[in-house]
PDB file of C-alpha atoms in Angstrom:
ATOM      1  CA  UNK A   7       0.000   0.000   0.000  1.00 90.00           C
ATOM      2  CA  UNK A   8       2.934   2.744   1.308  1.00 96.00           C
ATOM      3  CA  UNK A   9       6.186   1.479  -0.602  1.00 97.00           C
ATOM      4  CA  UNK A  10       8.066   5.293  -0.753  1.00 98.00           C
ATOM      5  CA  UNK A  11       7.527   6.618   2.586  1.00 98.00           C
ATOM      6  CA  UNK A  12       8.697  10.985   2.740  1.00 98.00           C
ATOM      7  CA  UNK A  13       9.763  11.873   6.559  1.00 98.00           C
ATOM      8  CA  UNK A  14      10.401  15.708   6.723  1.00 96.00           C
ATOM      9  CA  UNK A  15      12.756  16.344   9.981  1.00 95.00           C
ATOM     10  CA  UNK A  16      13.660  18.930  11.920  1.00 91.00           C
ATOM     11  CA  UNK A  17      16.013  18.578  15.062  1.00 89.00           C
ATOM     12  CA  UNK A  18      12.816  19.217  17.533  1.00 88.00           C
ATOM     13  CA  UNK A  19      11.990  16.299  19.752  1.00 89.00           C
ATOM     14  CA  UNK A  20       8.368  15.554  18.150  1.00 88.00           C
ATOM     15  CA  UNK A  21      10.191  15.619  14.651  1.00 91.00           C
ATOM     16  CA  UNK A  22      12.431  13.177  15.853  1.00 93.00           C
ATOM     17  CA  UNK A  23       9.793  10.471  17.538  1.00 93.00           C
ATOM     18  CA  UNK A  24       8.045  10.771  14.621  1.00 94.00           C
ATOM     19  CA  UNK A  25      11.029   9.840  11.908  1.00 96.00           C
ATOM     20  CA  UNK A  26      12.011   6.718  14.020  1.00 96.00           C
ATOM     21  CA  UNK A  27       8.318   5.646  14.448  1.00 96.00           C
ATOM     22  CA  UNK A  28       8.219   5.919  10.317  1.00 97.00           C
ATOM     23  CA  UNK A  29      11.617   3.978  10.151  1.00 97.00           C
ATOM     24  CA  UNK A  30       9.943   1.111  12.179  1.00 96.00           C
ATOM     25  CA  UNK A  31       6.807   1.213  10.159  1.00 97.00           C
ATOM     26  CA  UNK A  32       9.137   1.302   7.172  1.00 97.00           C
ATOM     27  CA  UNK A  33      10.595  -1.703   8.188  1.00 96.00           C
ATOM     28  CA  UNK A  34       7.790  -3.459   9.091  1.00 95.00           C
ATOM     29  CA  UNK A  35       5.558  -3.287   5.235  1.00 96.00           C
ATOM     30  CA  UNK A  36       8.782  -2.982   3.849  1.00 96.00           C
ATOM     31  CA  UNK A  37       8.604   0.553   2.690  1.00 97.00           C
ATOM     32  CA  UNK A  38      11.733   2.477   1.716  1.00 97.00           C
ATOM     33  CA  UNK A  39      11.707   6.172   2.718  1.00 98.00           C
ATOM     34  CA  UNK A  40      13.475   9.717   1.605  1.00 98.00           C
ATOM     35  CA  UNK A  41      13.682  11.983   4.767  1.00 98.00           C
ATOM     36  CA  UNK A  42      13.780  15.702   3.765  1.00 97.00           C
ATOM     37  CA  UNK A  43      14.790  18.972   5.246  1.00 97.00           C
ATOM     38  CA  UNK A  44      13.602  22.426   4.135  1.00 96.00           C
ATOM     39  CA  UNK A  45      15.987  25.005   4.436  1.00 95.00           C
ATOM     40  CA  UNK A  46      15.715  28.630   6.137  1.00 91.00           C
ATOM     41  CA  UNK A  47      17.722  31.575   5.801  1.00 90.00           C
ATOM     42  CA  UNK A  48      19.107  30.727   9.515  1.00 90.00           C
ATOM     43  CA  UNK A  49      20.300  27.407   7.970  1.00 92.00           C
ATOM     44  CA  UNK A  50      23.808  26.619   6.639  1.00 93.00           C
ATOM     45  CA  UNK A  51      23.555  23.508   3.842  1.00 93.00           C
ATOM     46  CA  UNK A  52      26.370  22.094   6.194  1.00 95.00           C
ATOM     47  CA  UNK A  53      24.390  21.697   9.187  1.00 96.00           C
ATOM     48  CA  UNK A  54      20.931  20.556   6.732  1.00 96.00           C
ATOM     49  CA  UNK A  55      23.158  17.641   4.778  1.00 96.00           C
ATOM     50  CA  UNK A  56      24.480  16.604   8.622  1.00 97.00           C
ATOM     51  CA  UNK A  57      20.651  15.851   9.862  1.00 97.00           C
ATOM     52  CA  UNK A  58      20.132  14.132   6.786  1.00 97.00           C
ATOM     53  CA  UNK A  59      23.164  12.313   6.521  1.00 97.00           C
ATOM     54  CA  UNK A  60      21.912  11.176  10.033  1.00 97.00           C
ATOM     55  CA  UNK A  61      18.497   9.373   9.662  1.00 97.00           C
ATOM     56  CA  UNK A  62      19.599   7.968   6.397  1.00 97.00           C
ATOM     57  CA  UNK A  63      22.433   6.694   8.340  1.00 97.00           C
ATOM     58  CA  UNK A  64      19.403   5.657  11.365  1.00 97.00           C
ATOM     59  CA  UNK A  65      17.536   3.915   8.043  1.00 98.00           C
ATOM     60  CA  UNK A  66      20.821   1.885   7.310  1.00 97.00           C
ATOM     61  CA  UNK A  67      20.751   0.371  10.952  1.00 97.00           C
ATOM     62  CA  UNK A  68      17.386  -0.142  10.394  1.00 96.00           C
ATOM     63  CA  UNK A  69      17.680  -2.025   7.479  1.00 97.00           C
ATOM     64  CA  UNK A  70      15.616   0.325   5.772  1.00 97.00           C
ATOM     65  CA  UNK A  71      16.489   1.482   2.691  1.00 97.00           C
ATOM     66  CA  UNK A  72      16.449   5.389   2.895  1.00 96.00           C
ATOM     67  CA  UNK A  73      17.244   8.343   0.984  1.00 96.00           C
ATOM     68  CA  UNK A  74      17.779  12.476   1.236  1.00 97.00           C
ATOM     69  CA  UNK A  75      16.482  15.629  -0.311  1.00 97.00           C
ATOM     70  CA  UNK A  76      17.765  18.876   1.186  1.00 97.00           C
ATOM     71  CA  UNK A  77      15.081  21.890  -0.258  1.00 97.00           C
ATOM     72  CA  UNK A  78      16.696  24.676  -0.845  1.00 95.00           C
ATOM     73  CA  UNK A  79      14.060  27.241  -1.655  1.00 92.00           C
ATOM     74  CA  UNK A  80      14.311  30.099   1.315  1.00 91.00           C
ATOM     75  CA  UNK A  81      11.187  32.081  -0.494  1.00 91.00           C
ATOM     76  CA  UNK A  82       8.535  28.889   0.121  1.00 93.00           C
ATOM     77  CA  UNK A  83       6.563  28.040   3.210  1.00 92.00           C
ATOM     78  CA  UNK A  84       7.744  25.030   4.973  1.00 93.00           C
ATOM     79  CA  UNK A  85       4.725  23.341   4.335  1.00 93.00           C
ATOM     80  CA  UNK A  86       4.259  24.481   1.122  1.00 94.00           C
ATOM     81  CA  UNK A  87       7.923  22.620   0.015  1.00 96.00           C
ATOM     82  CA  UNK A  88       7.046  19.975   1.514  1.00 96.00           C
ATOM     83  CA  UNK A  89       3.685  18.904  -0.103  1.00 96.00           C
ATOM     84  CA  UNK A  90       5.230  20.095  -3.393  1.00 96.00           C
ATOM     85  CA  UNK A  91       7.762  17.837  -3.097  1.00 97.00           C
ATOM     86  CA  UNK A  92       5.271  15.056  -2.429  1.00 97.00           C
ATOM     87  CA  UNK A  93       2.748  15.864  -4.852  1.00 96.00           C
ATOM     88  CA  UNK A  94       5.525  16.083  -7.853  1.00 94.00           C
ATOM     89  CA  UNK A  95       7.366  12.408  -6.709  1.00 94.00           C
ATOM     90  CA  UNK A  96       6.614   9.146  -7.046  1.00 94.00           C
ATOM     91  CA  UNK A  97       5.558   9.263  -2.727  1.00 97.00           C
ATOM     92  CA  UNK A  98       2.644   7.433  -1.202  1.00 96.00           C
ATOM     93  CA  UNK A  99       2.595   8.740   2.269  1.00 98.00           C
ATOM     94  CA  UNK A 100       3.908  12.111   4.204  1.00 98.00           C
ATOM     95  CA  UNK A 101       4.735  10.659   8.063  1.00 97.00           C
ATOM     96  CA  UNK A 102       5.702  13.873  10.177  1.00 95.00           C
ATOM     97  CA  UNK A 103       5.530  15.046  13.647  1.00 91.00           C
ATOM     98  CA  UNK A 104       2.905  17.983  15.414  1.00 84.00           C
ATOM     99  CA  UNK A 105       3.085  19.660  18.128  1.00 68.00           C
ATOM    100  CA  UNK A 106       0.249  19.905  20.937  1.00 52.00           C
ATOM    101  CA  UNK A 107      -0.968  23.057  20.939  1.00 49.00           C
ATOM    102  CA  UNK A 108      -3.590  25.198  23.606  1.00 44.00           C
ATOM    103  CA  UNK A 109      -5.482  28.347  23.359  1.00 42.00           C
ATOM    104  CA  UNK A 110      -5.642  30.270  20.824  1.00 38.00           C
ATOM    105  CA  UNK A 111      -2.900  28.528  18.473  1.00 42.00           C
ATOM    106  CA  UNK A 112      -5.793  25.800  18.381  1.00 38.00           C
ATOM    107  CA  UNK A 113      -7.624  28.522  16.200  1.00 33.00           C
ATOM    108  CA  UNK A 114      -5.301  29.430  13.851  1.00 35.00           C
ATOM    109  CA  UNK A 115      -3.111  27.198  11.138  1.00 38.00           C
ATOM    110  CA  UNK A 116       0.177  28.344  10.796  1.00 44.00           C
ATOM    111  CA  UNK A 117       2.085  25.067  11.753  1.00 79.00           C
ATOM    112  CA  UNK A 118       3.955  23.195   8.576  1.00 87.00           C
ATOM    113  CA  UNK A 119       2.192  19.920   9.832  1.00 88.00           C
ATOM    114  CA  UNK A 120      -0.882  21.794   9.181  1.00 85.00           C
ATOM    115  CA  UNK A 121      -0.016  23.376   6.167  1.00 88.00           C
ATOM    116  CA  UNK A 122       1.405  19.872   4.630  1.00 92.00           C
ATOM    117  CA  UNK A 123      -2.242  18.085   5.689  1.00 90.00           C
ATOM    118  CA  UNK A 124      -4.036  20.998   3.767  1.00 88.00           C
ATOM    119  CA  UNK A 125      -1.360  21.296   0.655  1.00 91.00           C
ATOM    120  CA  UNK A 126      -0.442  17.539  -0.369  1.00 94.00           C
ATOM    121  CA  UNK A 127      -2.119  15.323  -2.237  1.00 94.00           C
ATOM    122  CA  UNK A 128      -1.014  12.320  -0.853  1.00 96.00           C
ATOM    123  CA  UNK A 129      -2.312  10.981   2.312  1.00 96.00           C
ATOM    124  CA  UNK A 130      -0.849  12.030   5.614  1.00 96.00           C
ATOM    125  CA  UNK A 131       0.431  10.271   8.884  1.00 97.00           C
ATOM    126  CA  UNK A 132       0.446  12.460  12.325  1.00 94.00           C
ATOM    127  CA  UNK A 133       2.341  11.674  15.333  1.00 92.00           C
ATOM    128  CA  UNK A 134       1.927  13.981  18.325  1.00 83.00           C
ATOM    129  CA  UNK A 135       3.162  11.933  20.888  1.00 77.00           C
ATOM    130  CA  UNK A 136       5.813   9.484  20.772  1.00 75.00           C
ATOM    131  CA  UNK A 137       4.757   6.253  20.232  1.00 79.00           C
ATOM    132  CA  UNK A 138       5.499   2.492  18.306  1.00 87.00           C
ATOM    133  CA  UNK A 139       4.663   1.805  14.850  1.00 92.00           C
ATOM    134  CA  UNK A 140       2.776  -1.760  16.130  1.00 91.00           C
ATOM    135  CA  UNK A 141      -0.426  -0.845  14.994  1.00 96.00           C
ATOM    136  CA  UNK A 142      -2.711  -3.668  16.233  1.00 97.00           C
ATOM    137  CA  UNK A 143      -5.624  -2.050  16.778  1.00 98.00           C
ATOM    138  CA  UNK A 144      -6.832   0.537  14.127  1.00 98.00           C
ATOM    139  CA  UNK A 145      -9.935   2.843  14.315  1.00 98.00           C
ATOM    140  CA  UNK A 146     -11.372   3.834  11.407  1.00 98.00           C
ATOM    141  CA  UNK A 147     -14.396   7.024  12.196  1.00 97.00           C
ATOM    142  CA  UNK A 148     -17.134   6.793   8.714  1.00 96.00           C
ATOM    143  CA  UNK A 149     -19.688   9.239   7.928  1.00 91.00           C
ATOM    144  CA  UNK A 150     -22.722   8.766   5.245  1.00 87.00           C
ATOM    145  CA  UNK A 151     -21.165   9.727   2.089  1.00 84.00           C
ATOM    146  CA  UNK A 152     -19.301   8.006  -0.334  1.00 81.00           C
ATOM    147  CA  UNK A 153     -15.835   9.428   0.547  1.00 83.00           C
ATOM    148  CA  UNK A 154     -16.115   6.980   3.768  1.00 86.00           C
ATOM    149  CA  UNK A 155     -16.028   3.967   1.623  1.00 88.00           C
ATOM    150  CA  UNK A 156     -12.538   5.709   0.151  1.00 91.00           C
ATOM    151  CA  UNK A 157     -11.310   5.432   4.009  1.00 94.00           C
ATOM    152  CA  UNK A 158     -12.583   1.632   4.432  1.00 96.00           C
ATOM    153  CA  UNK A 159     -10.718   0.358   1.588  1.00 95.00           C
ATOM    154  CA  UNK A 160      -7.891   2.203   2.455  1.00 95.00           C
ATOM    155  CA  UNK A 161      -7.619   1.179   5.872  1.00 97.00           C
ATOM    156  CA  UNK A 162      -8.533  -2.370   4.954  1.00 98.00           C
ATOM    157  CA  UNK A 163      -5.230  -2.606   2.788  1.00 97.00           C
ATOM    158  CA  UNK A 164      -3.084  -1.302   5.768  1.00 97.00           C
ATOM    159  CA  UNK A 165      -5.173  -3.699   8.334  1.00 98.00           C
ATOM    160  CA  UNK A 166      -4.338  -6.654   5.647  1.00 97.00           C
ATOM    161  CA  UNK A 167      -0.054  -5.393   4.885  1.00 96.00           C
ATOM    162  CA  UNK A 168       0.329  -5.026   8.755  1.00 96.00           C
ATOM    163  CA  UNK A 169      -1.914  -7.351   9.835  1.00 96.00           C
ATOM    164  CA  UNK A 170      -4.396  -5.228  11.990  1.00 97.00           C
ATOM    165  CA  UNK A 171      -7.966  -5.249  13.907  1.00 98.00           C
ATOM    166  CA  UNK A 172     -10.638  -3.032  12.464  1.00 98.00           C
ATOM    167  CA  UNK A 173     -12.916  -0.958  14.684  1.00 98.00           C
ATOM    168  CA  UNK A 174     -15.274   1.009  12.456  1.00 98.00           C
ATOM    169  CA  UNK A 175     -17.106   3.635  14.385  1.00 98.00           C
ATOM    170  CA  UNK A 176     -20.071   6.199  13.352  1.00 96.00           C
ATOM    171  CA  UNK A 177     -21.104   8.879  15.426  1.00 95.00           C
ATOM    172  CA  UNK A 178     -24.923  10.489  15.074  1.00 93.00           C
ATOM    173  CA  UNK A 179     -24.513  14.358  15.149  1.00 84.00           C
ATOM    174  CA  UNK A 180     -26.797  16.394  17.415  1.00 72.00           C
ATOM    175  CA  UNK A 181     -30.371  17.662  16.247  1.00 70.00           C
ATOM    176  CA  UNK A 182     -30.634  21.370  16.357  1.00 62.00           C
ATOM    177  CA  UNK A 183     -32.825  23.017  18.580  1.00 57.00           C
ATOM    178  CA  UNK A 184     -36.213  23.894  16.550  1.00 56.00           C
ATOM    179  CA  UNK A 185     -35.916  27.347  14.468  1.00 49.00           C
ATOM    180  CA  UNK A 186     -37.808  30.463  14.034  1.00 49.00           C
ATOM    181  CA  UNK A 187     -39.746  31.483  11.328  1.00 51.00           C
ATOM    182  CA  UNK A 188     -40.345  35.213   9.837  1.00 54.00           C
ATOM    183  CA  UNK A 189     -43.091  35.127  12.829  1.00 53.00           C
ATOM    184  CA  UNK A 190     -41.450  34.172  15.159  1.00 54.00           C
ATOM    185  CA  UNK A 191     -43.532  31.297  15.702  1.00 54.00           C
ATOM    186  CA  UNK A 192     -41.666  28.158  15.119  1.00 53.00           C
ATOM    187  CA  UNK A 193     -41.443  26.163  11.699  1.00 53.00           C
ATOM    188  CA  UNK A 194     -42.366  22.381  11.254  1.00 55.00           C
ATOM    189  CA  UNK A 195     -39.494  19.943  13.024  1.00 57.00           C
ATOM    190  CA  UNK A 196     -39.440  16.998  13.328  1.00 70.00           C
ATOM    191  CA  UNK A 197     -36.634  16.135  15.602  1.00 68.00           C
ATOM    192  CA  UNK A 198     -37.907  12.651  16.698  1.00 75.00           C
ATOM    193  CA  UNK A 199     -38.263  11.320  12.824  1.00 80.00           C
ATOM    194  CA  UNK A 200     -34.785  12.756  12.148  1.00 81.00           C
ATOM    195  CA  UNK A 201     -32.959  11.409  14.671  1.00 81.00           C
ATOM    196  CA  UNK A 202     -34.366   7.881  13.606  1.00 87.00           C
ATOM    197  CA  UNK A 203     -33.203   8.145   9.989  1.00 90.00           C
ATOM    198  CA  UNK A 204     -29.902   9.705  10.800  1.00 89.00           C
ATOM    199  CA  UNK A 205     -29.299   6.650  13.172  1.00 92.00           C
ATOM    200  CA  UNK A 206     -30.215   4.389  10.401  1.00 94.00           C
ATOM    201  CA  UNK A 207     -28.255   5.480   8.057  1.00 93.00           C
ATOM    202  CA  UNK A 208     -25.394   5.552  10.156  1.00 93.00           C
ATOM    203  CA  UNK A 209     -26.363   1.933  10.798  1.00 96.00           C
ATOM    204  CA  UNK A 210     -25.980   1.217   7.213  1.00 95.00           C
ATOM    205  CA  UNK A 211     -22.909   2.785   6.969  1.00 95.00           C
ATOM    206  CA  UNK A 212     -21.587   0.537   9.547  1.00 97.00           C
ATOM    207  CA  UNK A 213     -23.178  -2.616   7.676  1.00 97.00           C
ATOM    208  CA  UNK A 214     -21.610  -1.584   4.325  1.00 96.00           C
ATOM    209  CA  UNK A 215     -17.878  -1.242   6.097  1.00 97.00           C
ATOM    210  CA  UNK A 216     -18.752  -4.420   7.435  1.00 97.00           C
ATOM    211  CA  UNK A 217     -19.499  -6.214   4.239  1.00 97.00           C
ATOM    212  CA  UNK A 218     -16.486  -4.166   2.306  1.00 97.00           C
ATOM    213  CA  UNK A 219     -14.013  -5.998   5.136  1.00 97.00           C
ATOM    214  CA  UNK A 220     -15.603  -9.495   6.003  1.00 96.00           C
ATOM    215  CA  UNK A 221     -12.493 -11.323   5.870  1.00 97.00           C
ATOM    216  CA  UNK A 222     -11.291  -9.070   8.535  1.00 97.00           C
ATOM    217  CA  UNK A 223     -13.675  -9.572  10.907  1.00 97.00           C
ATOM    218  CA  UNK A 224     -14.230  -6.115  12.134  1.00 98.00           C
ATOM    219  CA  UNK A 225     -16.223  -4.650  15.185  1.00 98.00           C
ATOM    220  CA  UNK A 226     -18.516  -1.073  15.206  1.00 98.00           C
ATOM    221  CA  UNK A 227     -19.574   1.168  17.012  1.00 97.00           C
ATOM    222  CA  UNK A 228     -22.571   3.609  16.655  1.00 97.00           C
ATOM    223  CA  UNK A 229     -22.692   6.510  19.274  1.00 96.00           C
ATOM    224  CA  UNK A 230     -24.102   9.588  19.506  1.00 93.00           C
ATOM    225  CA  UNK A 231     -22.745  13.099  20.208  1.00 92.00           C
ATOM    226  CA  UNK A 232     -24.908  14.492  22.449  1.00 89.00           C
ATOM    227  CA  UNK A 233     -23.690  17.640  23.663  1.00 87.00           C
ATOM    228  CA  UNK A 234     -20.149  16.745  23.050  1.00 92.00           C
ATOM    229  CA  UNK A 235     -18.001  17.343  19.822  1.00 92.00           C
ATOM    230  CA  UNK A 236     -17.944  14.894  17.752  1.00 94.00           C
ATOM    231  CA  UNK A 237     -13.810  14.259  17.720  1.00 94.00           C
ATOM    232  CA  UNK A 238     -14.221  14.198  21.554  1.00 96.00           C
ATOM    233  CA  UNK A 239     -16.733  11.332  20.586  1.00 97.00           C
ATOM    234  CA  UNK A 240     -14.127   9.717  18.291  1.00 97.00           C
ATOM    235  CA  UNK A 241     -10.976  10.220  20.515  1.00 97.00           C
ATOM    236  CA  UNK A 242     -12.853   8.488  23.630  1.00 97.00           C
ATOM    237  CA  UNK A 243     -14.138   5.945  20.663  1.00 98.00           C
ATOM    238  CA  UNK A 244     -10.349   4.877  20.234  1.00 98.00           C
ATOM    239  CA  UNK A 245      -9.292   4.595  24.128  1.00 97.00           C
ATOM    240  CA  UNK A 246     -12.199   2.129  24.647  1.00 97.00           C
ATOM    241  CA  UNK A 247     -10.705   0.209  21.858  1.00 97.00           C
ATOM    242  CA  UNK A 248      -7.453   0.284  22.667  1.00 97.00           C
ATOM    243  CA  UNK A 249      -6.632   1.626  19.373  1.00 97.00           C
ATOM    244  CA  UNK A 250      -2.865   2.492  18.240  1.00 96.00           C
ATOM    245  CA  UNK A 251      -3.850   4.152  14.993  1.00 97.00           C
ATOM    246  CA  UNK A 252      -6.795   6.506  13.593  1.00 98.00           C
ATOM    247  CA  UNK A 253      -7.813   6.220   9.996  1.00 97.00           C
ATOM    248  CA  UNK A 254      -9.940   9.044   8.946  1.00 96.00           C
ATOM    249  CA  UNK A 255     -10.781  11.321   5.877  1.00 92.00           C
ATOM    250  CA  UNK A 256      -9.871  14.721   5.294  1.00 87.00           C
ATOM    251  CA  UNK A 257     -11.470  17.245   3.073  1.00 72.00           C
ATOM    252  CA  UNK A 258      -9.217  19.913   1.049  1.00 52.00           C
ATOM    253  CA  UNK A 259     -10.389  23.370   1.831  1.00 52.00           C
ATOM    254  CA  UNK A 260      -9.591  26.693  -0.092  1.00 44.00           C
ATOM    255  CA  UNK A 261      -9.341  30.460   0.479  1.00 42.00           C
ATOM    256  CA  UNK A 262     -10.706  31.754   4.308  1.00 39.00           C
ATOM    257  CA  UNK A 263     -11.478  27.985   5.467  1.00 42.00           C
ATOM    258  CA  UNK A 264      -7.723  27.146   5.384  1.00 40.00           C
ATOM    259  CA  UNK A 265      -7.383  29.939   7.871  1.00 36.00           C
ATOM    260  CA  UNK A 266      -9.445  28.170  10.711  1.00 38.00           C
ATOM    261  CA  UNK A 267     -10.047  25.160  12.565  1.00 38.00           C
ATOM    262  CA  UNK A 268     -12.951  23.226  12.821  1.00 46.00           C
ATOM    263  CA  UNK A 269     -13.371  20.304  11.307  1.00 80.00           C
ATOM    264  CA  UNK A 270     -13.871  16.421  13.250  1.00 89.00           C
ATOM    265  CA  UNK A 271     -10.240  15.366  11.437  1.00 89.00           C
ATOM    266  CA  UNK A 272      -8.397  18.766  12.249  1.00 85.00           C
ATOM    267  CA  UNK A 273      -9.567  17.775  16.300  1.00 89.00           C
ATOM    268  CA  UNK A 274      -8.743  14.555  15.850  1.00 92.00           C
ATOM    269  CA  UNK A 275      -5.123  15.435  14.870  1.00 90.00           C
ATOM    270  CA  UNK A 276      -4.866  18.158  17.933  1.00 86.00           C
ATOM    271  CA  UNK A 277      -5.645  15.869  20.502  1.00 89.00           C
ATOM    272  CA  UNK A 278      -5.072  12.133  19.678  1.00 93.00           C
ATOM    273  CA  UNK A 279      -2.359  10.367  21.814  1.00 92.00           C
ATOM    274  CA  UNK A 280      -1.894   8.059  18.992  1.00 95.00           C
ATOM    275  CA  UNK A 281      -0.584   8.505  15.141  1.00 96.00           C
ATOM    276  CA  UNK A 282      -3.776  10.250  12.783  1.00 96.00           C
ATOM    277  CA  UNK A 283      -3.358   8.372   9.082  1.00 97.00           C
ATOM    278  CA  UNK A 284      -5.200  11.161   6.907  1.00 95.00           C
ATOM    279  CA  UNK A 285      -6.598  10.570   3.717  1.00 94.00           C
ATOM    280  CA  UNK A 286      -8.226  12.859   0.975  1.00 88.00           C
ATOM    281  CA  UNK A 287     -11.204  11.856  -0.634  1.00 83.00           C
ATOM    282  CA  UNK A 288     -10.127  11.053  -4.481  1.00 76.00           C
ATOM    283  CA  UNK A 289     -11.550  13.769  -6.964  1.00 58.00           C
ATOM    284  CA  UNK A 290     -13.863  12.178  -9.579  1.00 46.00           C
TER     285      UNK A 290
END
């Protein structure tokens, strides 16, 4: 599924858990890899050839076979080199590190992990934390429209290559409160009757993951949101699992919705203790 792995590093500690965890995944579906650094105009190419020269040495122990690019274009945006660098190569998966963030940085993009999920075309594995590349145990979150079945297939090649458990999970989104009409009087809702078909459809969402993956065995989960957000839903989904890895869509966004968060896969990525595989829904 993944045989040319790219690994941007930096020499920050989350960079750095995150290259050896894609070393040992490497390793383990037999992937080779091509670590990258992007140059600044604090940089010297001495000191960005030494950090590559590095890993690729790290892949060699590993019996990985790995190789280097050093980017040299000071005008780009870190993220912006790196996703062009993917999108233009023969790559099938980004694996990079993130840093946690609080506040108001949870608002606003900015990061290069952020800007690479957004930018590349190719799909994207998070780390925040560090953590193994075992990945026994993967969860895979589905909504109701066709891109999900994308994400099943995908994640039921990587459950196969590893091997892996599947734990498909669907979560039914709150019903709005009843509106207003021009009257102020209130229009027709039917909350009740709602409720019951999204919760059906979400059942046969889970039914057609389940059929797509037989061979696999897989278990589901349907739960509702509530009151609470549904990557809260999701990320407490995956501890009662036990799960190691997150499979999930992600949806390209253009011009003022690339300056804010929001979506369930951007809180996902923020707050999951475990890697976030991203993958964008293929244009038709």
């Amino acid at each position: 599924m993944f045989n040319h792995i790219l690994i941007p590093v930096v020499p920050e500690p989350c960079s750095e858990q995150a290259a050896q965890m894609g070393l040992d995944f490497a390793k383990r579906i037999g992937a080779r890899v091509t670590f990258t650094y992007v140059m600044t105009k604090l940089d010297t190419s001495t000191y960005a050839k030494g950090i590559l020269s590095t890993w690729k040495n790290h892949a060699l122990e590993k019996g990985v076979v790995g190789d280097e690019i050093l980017i040299t274009d000071l005008e780009m945006h870190i993220g912006d080199a790196i996703a062009k660098e993917a999108n233009h190569k023969d790559y099938d998966l980004i694996l990079m590190g993130t840093h946690a963030r609080e506040g108001l940085n949870r608002m606003l993009l900015g990061s290069v992990t952020e800007r690479v999920v957004r930018m590349a075309h190719i799909p994207v594995m998070v780390s925040r934390a560090q953590t193994s590349a075992e990945f026994k145990r993967i969860l895979v979150p589905i909504d109701s429209t066709l891109n999900s079945l994308q994400v099943v297939e995908n994640a039921k090649a990587l459950a196969l290559e590893l091997p892996a458990k599947l734990h498909f999970v669907h979560v039914v989104q709150d019903i709005p409160m009843p509106f207003t009409d021009s009257f102020g009087g209130y229009g027709a809702f039917d909350a009740a009757g709602l409720s019951k078909s999204l919760e059906e459809t979400g059942k046969l969402t889970l039914e057609k993951a389940l059929e797509i993956c037989k061979e696999l065995t897989p278990t589901t989960s349907l739960l509702h949101a509530n009151t609470d957000q549904i990557h809260n839903v999701i990320l407490g989904s995956a501890k009662d699992v036990h799960a190691d890895l997150i499979v999930m869509m992600t949806h390209a966004r253009a011009g003022m919705e690339r300056l804010l968060l929001g979506s369930v896969s951007e809180g996902v990525v923020h707050h999951a203790n475990v890697p976030v595989l991203l993958v964008r829904p293929t244009e038709s």
